[in-house]
Amino acid sequence: LKQNSEKNYKYIARFYNRIYVYYKAKKDEKSVHEYFKNSMELCHQKNLLGLEIENLYDEGNYYLYIPNKKDLLIKKWETGYNLYIKNKNNLEHLTLNSLKKKIQLDLLKNNYSNIELNIENALAYIELGKYNQQKLFFLSSVYFFKAVYGLITHNISLDEIQDSIDLAAKYYSLKS
Protein backbone atom coordinates (compact mmCIF):
# COMPACT_ATOMS: atom_id res chain seq x y z
CA LEU A 1 0.00 0.00 0.00
CA LYS A 2 2.96 2.33 0.54
CA GLN A 3 4.18 2.29 -3.07
CA ASN A 4 2.04 4.49 -5.31
CA SER A 5 -0.22 5.07 -2.33
CA GLU A 6 -2.36 7.71 -4.06
CA LYS A 7 -3.15 5.30 -6.86
CA ASN A 8 -3.82 2.53 -4.35
CA TYR A 9 -6.36 4.71 -2.53
CA LYS A 10 -8.20 5.17 -5.80
CA TYR A 11 -8.27 1.41 -6.32
CA ILE A 12 -9.47 0.81 -2.78
CA ALA A 13 -12.23 3.41 -3.16
CA ARG A 14 -13.27 1.78 -6.46
CA PHE A 15 -13.20 -1.64 -4.79
CA TYR A 16 -15.58 -0.41 -2.05
CA ASN A 17 -17.82 1.07 -4.75
CA ARG A 18 -17.97 -2.20 -6.67
CA ILE A 19 -18.75 -4.19 -3.51
CA TYR A 20 -21.54 -1.72 -2.80
CA VAL A 21 -22.97 -2.10 -6.30
CA TYR A 22 -22.75 -5.88 -6.49
CA TYR A 23 -23.94 -6.69 -2.97
CA LYS A 24 -26.74 -4.15 -2.64
CA ALA A 25 -29.42 -6.75 -3.37
CA LYS A 26 -27.96 -9.35 -1.02
CA LYS A 27 -27.46 -7.50 2.23
CA ASP A 28 -29.48 -5.19 4.43
CA GLU A 29 -29.38 -1.49 3.65
CA LYS A 30 -27.18 -0.53 6.61
CA SER A 31 -24.52 -3.15 5.87
CA VAL A 32 -24.31 -2.43 2.18
CA HIS A 33 -24.11 1.33 2.74
CA GLU A 34 -20.97 0.87 4.84
CA TYR A 35 -19.12 0.05 1.61
CA PHE A 36 -20.51 3.21 0.01
CA LYS A 37 -19.50 5.24 3.06
CA ASN A 38 -15.95 3.83 2.99
CA SER A 39 -15.60 4.68 -0.69
CA MET A 40 -16.93 8.23 -0.18
CA GLU A 41 -14.56 8.82 2.74
CA LEU A 42 -11.58 7.96 0.52
CA CYS A 43 -13.00 10.12 -2.27
CA HIS A 44 -13.18 13.12 0.05
CA GLN A 45 -9.78 12.48 1.65
CA LYS A 46 -7.98 12.00 -1.66
CA ASN A 47 -10.05 14.35 -3.85
CA LEU A 48 -11.35 11.59 -6.15
CA LEU A 49 -14.13 13.67 -7.69
CA GLY A 50 -14.91 11.35 -10.59
CA LEU A 51 -15.37 8.38 -8.30
CA GLU A 52 -17.41 10.51 -5.90
CA ILE A 53 -19.82 11.28 -8.75
CA GLU A 54 -19.99 7.60 -9.70
CA ASN A 55 -20.73 6.78 -6.05
CA LEU A 56 -23.59 9.27 -6.00
CA TYR A 57 -25.02 7.82 -9.21
CA ASP A 58 -24.70 4.29 -7.80
CA GLU A 59 -26.28 5.28 -4.50
CA GLY A 60 -29.18 6.77 -6.44
CA ASN A 61 -29.46 3.51 -8.37
CA TYR A 62 -29.84 1.72 -5.04
CA TYR A 63 -33.08 3.64 -4.45
CA LEU A 64 -34.39 3.31 -8.01
CA TYR A 65 -36.88 0.53 -7.27
CA ILE A 66 -37.86 1.57 -3.75
CA PRO A 67 -41.10 3.58 -4.13
CA ASN A 68 -40.82 5.72 -1.00
CA LYS A 69 -37.20 6.71 -1.76
CA LYS A 70 -37.79 8.69 -4.97
CA ASP A 71 -36.77 12.00 -3.37
CA LEU A 72 -33.53 10.49 -2.09
CA LEU A 73 -32.83 9.00 -5.51
CA ILE A 74 -33.35 12.38 -7.18
CA LYS A 75 -31.18 14.13 -4.58
CA LYS A 76 -28.26 11.72 -5.11
CA TRP A 77 -28.42 11.88 -8.91
CA GLU A 78 -28.80 15.68 -8.92
CA THR A 79 -25.85 16.10 -6.57
CA GLY A 80 -23.70 13.87 -8.79
CA TYR A 81 -24.87 15.54 -11.99
CA ASN A 82 -24.27 19.05 -10.63
CA LEU A 83 -20.75 18.07 -9.54
CA TYR A 84 -20.17 16.67 -13.02
CA ILE A 85 -21.42 19.86 -14.73
CA LYS A 86 -19.17 22.07 -12.58
CA ASN A 87 -16.11 19.93 -13.42
CA LYS A 88 -16.97 18.32 -16.75
CA ASN A 89 -13.85 19.53 -18.54
CA ASN A 90 -11.84 17.20 -16.29
CA LEU A 91 -14.37 14.36 -16.27
CA GLU A 92 -15.01 13.44 -19.90
CA HIS A 93 -15.05 9.76 -18.92
CA LEU A 94 -18.36 10.46 -17.11
CA THR A 95 -20.06 12.20 -20.05
CA LEU A 96 -22.20 9.31 -21.22
CA ASN A 97 -23.31 8.19 -17.76
CA SER A 98 -24.06 11.81 -16.84
CA LEU A 99 -26.19 12.32 -19.96
CA LYS A 100 -28.06 9.14 -19.09
CA LYS A 101 -28.63 10.33 -15.52
CA LYS A 102 -29.85 13.72 -16.76
CA ILE A 103 -32.40 12.05 -19.04
CA GLN A 104 -33.55 9.82 -16.16
CA LEU A 105 -33.78 12.79 -13.79
CA ASP A 106 -35.85 14.78 -16.25
CA LEU A 107 -38.22 11.84 -16.75
CA LEU A 108 -38.58 11.38 -12.99
CA LYS A 109 -39.23 15.08 -12.44
CA ASN A 110 -41.58 15.48 -15.43
CA ASN A 111 -39.19 18.05 -16.90
CA TYR A 112 -39.38 17.36 -20.63
CA SER A 113 -37.95 20.56 -22.11
CA ASN A 114 -34.44 19.24 -22.92
CA ILE A 115 -34.92 15.48 -23.08
CA GLU A 116 -34.92 15.25 -26.89
CA LEU A 117 -31.70 17.28 -27.06
CA ASN A 118 -30.08 15.17 -24.33
CA ILE A 119 -31.12 11.97 -26.12
CA GLU A 120 -29.56 13.30 -29.35
CA ASN A 121 -26.40 14.28 -27.45
CA ALA A 122 -26.18 10.86 -25.80
CA LEU A 123 -26.62 9.04 -29.12
CA ALA A 124 -23.99 11.27 -30.75
CA TYR A 125 -21.56 10.63 -27.89
CA ILE A 126 -22.17 6.89 -28.13
CA GLU A 127 -21.28 7.09 -31.81
CA LEU A 128 -18.31 9.47 -31.67
CA GLY A 129 -17.27 10.03 -28.05
CA LYS A 130 -13.92 9.08 -26.62
CA TYR A 131 -15.32 7.15 -23.63
CA ASN A 132 -18.04 5.03 -25.17
CA GLN A 133 -16.84 1.51 -24.38
CA GLN A 134 -20.26 0.31 -23.17
CA LYS A 135 -22.12 1.16 -26.36
CA LEU A 136 -24.72 -1.62 -26.18
CA PHE A 137 -25.66 -0.83 -22.58
CA PHE A 138 -26.09 2.87 -23.28
CA LEU A 139 -27.84 2.38 -26.63
CA SER A 140 -30.36 0.09 -24.95
CA SER A 141 -30.93 2.59 -22.14
CA VAL A 142 -31.19 5.70 -24.29
CA TYR A 143 -33.64 4.13 -26.75
CA PHE A 144 -35.72 2.84 -23.83
CA PHE A 145 -35.84 6.36 -22.34
CA LYS A 146 -36.74 7.79 -25.74
CA ALA A 147 -39.70 5.41 -25.95
CA VAL A 148 -40.80 6.28 -22.41
CA TYR A 149 -40.51 9.99 -23.20
CA GLY A 150 -42.61 9.52 -26.34
CA LEU A 151 -45.28 7.55 -24.51
CA ILE A 152 -45.54 10.18 -21.77
CA THR A 153 -45.47 13.31 -23.90
CA HIS A 154 -46.81 12.17 -27.27
CA ASN A 155 -44.05 14.34 -28.83
CA ILE A 156 -42.80 11.37 -30.84
CA SER A 157 -44.80 9.43 -33.40
CA LEU A 158 -46.03 5.95 -32.55
CA ASP A 159 -43.79 4.52 -35.27
CA GLU A 160 -40.74 6.21 -33.75
CA ILE A 161 -41.73 4.98 -30.28
CA GLN A 162 -42.03 1.45 -31.63
CA ASP A 163 -38.67 1.78 -33.40
CA SER A 164 -37.11 2.96 -30.11
CA ILE A 165 -38.59 0.00 -28.23
CA ASP A 166 -37.32 -2.38 -30.90
CA LEU A 167 -33.83 -0.84 -30.82
CA ALA A 168 -33.73 -0.91 -27.01
CA ALA A 169 -34.66 -4.60 -27.07
CA LYS A 170 -32.13 -5.36 -29.81
CA TYR A 171 -29.23 -3.68 -28.01
CA TYR A 172 -30.27 -5.18 -24.69
CA SER A 173 -30.27 -8.69 -26.17
CA LEU A 174 -26.84 -8.14 -27.73
CA LYS A 175 -25.27 -7.03 -24.42
CA SER A 176 -26.62 -10.04 -22.51
mmCIF file of C-alpha atoms in Angstrom:
data_model
loop_
_atom_site.group_PDB
_atom_site.id
_atom_site.type_symbol
_atom_site.label_atom_id
_atom_site.label_comp_id
_atom_site.label_asym_id
_atom_site.label_seq_id
_atom_site.Cartn_x
_atom_site.Cartn_y
_atom_site.Cartn_z
ATOM 1 C CA LEU A 1 0.000 0.000 0.000
ATOM 2 C CA LYS A 2 2.964 2.330 0.540
ATOM 3 C CA GLN A 3 4.181 2.293 -3.071
ATOM 4 C CA ASN A 4 2.036 4.487 -5.312
ATOM 5 C CA SER A 5 -0.225 5.066 -2.333
ATOM 6 C CA GLU A 6 -2.362 7.709 -4.057
ATOM 7 C CA LYS A 7 -3.151 5.296 -6.858
ATOM 8 C CA ASN A 8 -3.823 2.529 -4.349
ATOM 9 C CA TYR A 9 -6.361 4.710 -2.526
ATOM 10 C CA LYS A 10 -8.200 5.171 -5.795
ATOM 11 C CA TYR A 11 -8.266 1.409 -6.319
ATOM 12 C CA ILE A 12 -9.474 0.807 -2.781
ATOM 13 C CA ALA A 13 -12.228 3.413 -3.164
ATOM 14 C CA ARG A 14 -13.267 1.777 -6.459
ATOM 15 C CA PHE A 15 -13.202 -1.636 -4.790
ATOM 16 C CA TYR A 16 -15.577 -0.413 -2.052
ATOM 17 C CA ASN A 17 -17.817 1.066 -4.750
ATOM 18 C CA ARG A 18 -17.975 -2.196 -6.668
ATOM 19 C CA ILE A 19 -18.746 -4.188 -3.512
ATOM 20 C CA TYR A 20 -21.544 -1.720 -2.799
ATOM 21 C CA VAL A 21 -22.973 -2.097 -6.304
ATOM 22 C CA TYR A 22 -22.748 -5.878 -6.487
ATOM 23 C CA TYR A 23 -23.943 -6.689 -2.973
ATOM 24 C CA LYS A 24 -26.743 -4.149 -2.640
ATOM 25 C CA ALA A 25 -29.416 -6.746 -3.370
ATOM 26 C CA LYS A 26 -27.962 -9.351 -1.025
ATOM 27 C CA LYS A 27 -27.463 -7.496 2.233
ATOM 28 C CA ASP A 28 -29.478 -5.194 4.432
ATOM 29 C CA GLU A 29 -29.382 -1.486 3.649
ATOM 30 C CA LYS A 30 -27.178 -0.529 6.610
ATOM 31 C CA SER A 31 -24.521 -3.150 5.867
ATOM 32 C CA VAL A 32 -24.308 -2.430 2.182
ATOM 33 C CA HIS A 33 -24.113 1.333 2.737
ATOM 34 C CA GLU A 34 -20.974 0.868 4.842
ATOM 35 C CA TYR A 35 -19.116 0.053 1.608
ATOM 36 C CA PHE A 36 -20.506 3.206 0.013
ATOM 37 C CA LYS A 37 -19.500 5.240 3.064
ATOM 38 C CA ASN A 38 -15.946 3.828 2.985
ATOM 39 C CA SER A 39 -15.597 4.681 -0.692
ATOM 40 C CA MET A 40 -16.934 8.226 -0.179
ATOM 41 C CA GLU A 41 -14.555 8.825 2.737
ATOM 42 C CA LEU A 42 -11.584 7.965 0.524
ATOM 43 C CA CYS A 43 -13.000 10.125 -2.274
ATOM 44 C CA HIS A 44 -13.176 13.124 0.046
ATOM 45 C CA GLN A 45 -9.784 12.477 1.651
ATOM 46 C CA LYS A 46 -7.983 12.004 -1.659
ATOM 47 C CA ASN A 47 -10.047 14.348 -3.853
ATOM 48 C CA LEU A 48 -11.347 11.587 -6.145
ATOM 49 C CA LEU A 49 -14.127 13.671 -7.685
ATOM 50 C CA GLY A 50 -14.913 11.355 -10.594
ATOM 51 C CA LEU A 51 -15.368 8.378 -8.299
ATOM 52 C CA GLU A 52 -17.413 10.508 -5.895
ATOM 53 C CA ILE A 53 -19.820 11.282 -8.746
ATOM 54 C CA GLU A 54 -19.995 7.602 -9.700
ATOM 55 C CA ASN A 55 -20.729 6.776 -6.051
ATOM 56 C CA LEU A 56 -23.592 9.272 -5.996
ATOM 57 C CA TYR A 57 -25.024 7.824 -9.213
ATOM 58 C CA ASP A 58 -24.699 4.294 -7.801
ATOM 59 C CA GLU A 59 -26.284 5.279 -4.502
ATOM 60 C CA GLY A 60 -29.183 6.768 -6.436
ATOM 61 C CA ASN A 61 -29.465 3.506 -8.372
ATOM 62 C CA TYR A 62 -29.844 1.718 -5.041
ATOM 63 C CA TYR A 63 -33.082 3.637 -4.447
ATOM 64 C CA LEU A 64 -34.394 3.308 -8.007
ATOM 65 C CA TYR A 65 -36.884 0.532 -7.267
ATOM 66 C CA ILE A 66 -37.857 1.571 -3.746
ATOM 67 C CA PRO A 67 -41.104 3.575 -4.128
ATOM 68 C CA ASN A 68 -40.823 5.722 -0.997
ATOM 69 C CA LYS A 69 -37.196 6.712 -1.758
ATOM 70 C CA LYS A 70 -37.793 8.686 -4.973
ATOM 71 C CA ASP A 71 -36.770 12.000 -3.371
ATOM 72 C CA LEU A 72 -33.528 10.491 -2.092
ATOM 73 C CA LEU A 73 -32.832 9.003 -5.512
ATOM 74 C CA ILE A 74 -33.346 12.384 -7.176
ATOM 75 C CA LYS A 75 -31.179 14.131 -4.580
ATOM 76 C CA LYS A 76 -28.256 11.720 -5.109
ATOM 77 C CA TRP A 77 -28.419 11.882 -8.906
ATOM 78 C CA GLU A 78 -28.798 15.679 -8.920
ATOM 79 C CA THR A 79 -25.848 16.104 -6.572
ATOM 80 C CA GLY A 80 -23.701 13.874 -8.789
ATOM 81 C CA TYR A 81 -24.868 15.536 -11.994
ATOM 82 C CA ASN A 82 -24.272 19.051 -10.633
ATOM 83 C CA LEU A 83 -20.748 18.075 -9.541
ATOM 84 C CA TYR A 84 -20.167 16.670 -13.016
ATOM 85 C CA ILE A 85 -21.418 19.864 -14.732
ATOM 86 C CA LYS A 86 -19.165 22.066 -12.576
ATOM 87 C CA ASN A 87 -16.115 19.935 -13.419
ATOM 88 C CA LYS A 88 -16.970 18.319 -16.753
ATOM 89 C CA ASN A 89 -13.846 19.534 -18.539
ATOM 90 C CA ASN A 90 -11.840 17.201 -16.285
ATOM 91 C CA LEU A 91 -14.369 14.361 -16.268
ATOM 92 C CA GLU A 92 -15.009 13.436 -19.897
ATOM 93 C CA HIS A 93 -15.052 9.755 -18.922
ATOM 94 C CA LEU A 94 -18.355 10.455 -17.110
ATOM 95 C CA THR A 95 -20.060 12.203 -20.047
ATOM 96 C CA LEU A 96 -22.203 9.312 -21.218
ATOM 97 C CA ASN A 97 -23.306 8.186 -17.758
ATOM 98 C CA SER A 98 -24.058 11.807 -16.844
ATOM 99 C CA LEU A 99 -26.188 12.316 -19.963
ATOM 100 C CA LYS A 100 -28.064 9.143 -19.089
ATOM 101 C CA LYS A 101 -28.629 10.328 -15.517
ATOM 102 C CA LYS A 102 -29.849 13.723 -16.759
ATOM 103 C CA ILE A 103 -32.405 12.051 -19.038
ATOM 104 C CA GLN A 104 -33.553 9.823 -16.159
ATOM 105 C CA LEU A 105 -33.785 12.792 -13.792
ATOM 106 C CA ASP A 106 -35.849 14.784 -16.247
ATOM 107 C CA LEU A 107 -38.215 11.843 -16.754
ATOM 108 C CA LEU A 108 -38.578 11.375 -12.985
ATOM 109 C CA LYS A 109 -39.233 15.082 -12.442
ATOM 110 C CA ASN A 110 -41.582 15.481 -15.435
ATOM 111 C CA ASN A 111 -39.194 18.047 -16.901
ATOM 112 C CA TYR A 112 -39.381 17.358 -20.628
ATOM 113 C CA SER A 113 -37.950 20.562 -22.115
ATOM 114 C CA ASN A 114 -34.440 19.237 -22.923
ATOM 115 C CA ILE A 115 -34.916 15.483 -23.083
ATOM 116 C CA GLU A 116 -34.919 15.253 -26.887
ATOM 117 C CA LEU A 117 -31.698 17.275 -27.056
ATOM 118 C CA ASN A 118 -30.082 15.166 -24.328
ATOM 119 C CA ILE A 119 -31.122 11.970 -26.120
ATOM 120 C CA GLU A 120 -29.564 13.304 -29.345
ATOM 121 C CA ASN A 121 -26.395 14.279 -27.450
ATOM 122 C CA ALA A 122 -26.181 10.863 -25.802
ATOM 123 C CA LEU A 123 -26.623 9.041 -29.123
ATOM 124 C CA ALA A 124 -23.988 11.274 -30.747
ATOM 125 C CA TYR A 125 -21.559 10.627 -27.887
ATOM 126 C CA ILE A 126 -22.166 6.886 -28.125
ATOM 127 C CA GLU A 127 -21.276 7.091 -31.807
ATOM 128 C CA LEU A 128 -18.305 9.471 -31.674
ATOM 129 C CA GLY A 129 -17.274 10.031 -28.054
ATOM 130 C CA LYS A 130 -13.917 9.080 -26.618
ATOM 131 C CA TYR A 131 -15.320 7.154 -23.627
ATOM 132 C CA ASN A 132 -18.040 5.026 -25.174
ATOM 133 C CA GLN A 133 -16.843 1.509 -24.376
ATOM 134 C CA GLN A 134 -20.257 0.315 -23.168
ATOM 135 C CA LYS A 135 -22.123 1.155 -26.360
ATOM 136 C CA LEU A 136 -24.725 -1.618 -26.179
ATOM 137 C CA PHE A 137 -25.660 -0.832 -22.583
ATOM 138 C CA PHE A 138 -26.090 2.868 -23.284
ATOM 139 C CA LEU A 139 -27.841 2.380 -26.630
ATOM 140 C CA SER A 140 -30.363 0.095 -24.952
ATOM 141 C CA SER A 141 -30.927 2.587 -22.136
ATOM 142 C CA VAL A 142 -31.188 5.698 -24.292
ATOM 143 C CA TYR A 143 -33.635 4.127 -26.747
ATOM 144 C CA PHE A 144 -35.717 2.840 -23.830
ATOM 145 C CA PHE A 145 -35.841 6.361 -22.338
ATOM 146 C CA LYS A 146 -36.736 7.794 -25.739
ATOM 147 C CA ALA A 147 -39.698 5.413 -25.950
ATOM 148 C CA VAL A 148 -40.801 6.282 -22.406
ATOM 149 C CA TYR A 149 -40.510 9.985 -23.198
ATOM 150 C CA GLY A 150 -42.605 9.522 -26.339
ATOM 151 C CA LEU A 151 -45.281 7.548 -24.509
ATOM 152 C CA ILE A 152 -45.538 10.176 -21.773
ATOM 153 C CA THR A 153 -45.475 13.313 -23.897
ATOM 154 C CA HIS A 154 -46.808 12.174 -27.274
ATOM 155 C CA ASN A 155 -44.048 14.339 -28.833
ATOM 156 C CA ILE A 156 -42.796 11.367 -30.836
ATOM 157 C CA SER A 157 -44.795 9.433 -33.404
ATOM 158 C CA LEU A 158 -46.031 5.955 -32.546
ATOM 159 C CA ASP A 159 -43.787 4.523 -35.275
ATOM 160 C CA GLU A 160 -40.737 6.205 -33.753
ATOM 161 C CA ILE A 161 -41.734 4.985 -30.282
ATOM 162 C CA GLN A 162 -42.032 1.446 -31.634
ATOM 163 C CA ASP A 163 -38.671 1.782 -33.398
ATOM 164 C CA SER A 164 -37.113 2.960 -30.110
ATOM 165 C CA ILE A 165 -38.593 0.002 -28.231
ATOM 166 C CA ASP A 166 -37.321 -2.376 -30.901
ATOM 167 C CA LEU A 167 -33.828 -0.844 -30.816
ATOM 168 C CA ALA A 168 -33.732 -0.913 -27.007
ATOM 169 C CA ALA A 169 -34.664 -4.605 -27.072
ATOM 170 C CA LYS A 170 -32.134 -5.355 -29.809
ATOM 171 C CA TYR A 171 -29.230 -3.680 -28.012
ATOM 172 C CA TYR A 172 -30.272 -5.185 -24.687
ATOM 173 C CA SER A 173 -30.266 -8.689 -26.165
ATOM 174 C CA LEU A 174 -26.839 -8.135 -27.726
ATOM 175 C CA LYS A 175 -25.271 -7.030 -24.417
ATOM 176 C CA SER A 176 -26.618 -10.037 -22.514
#
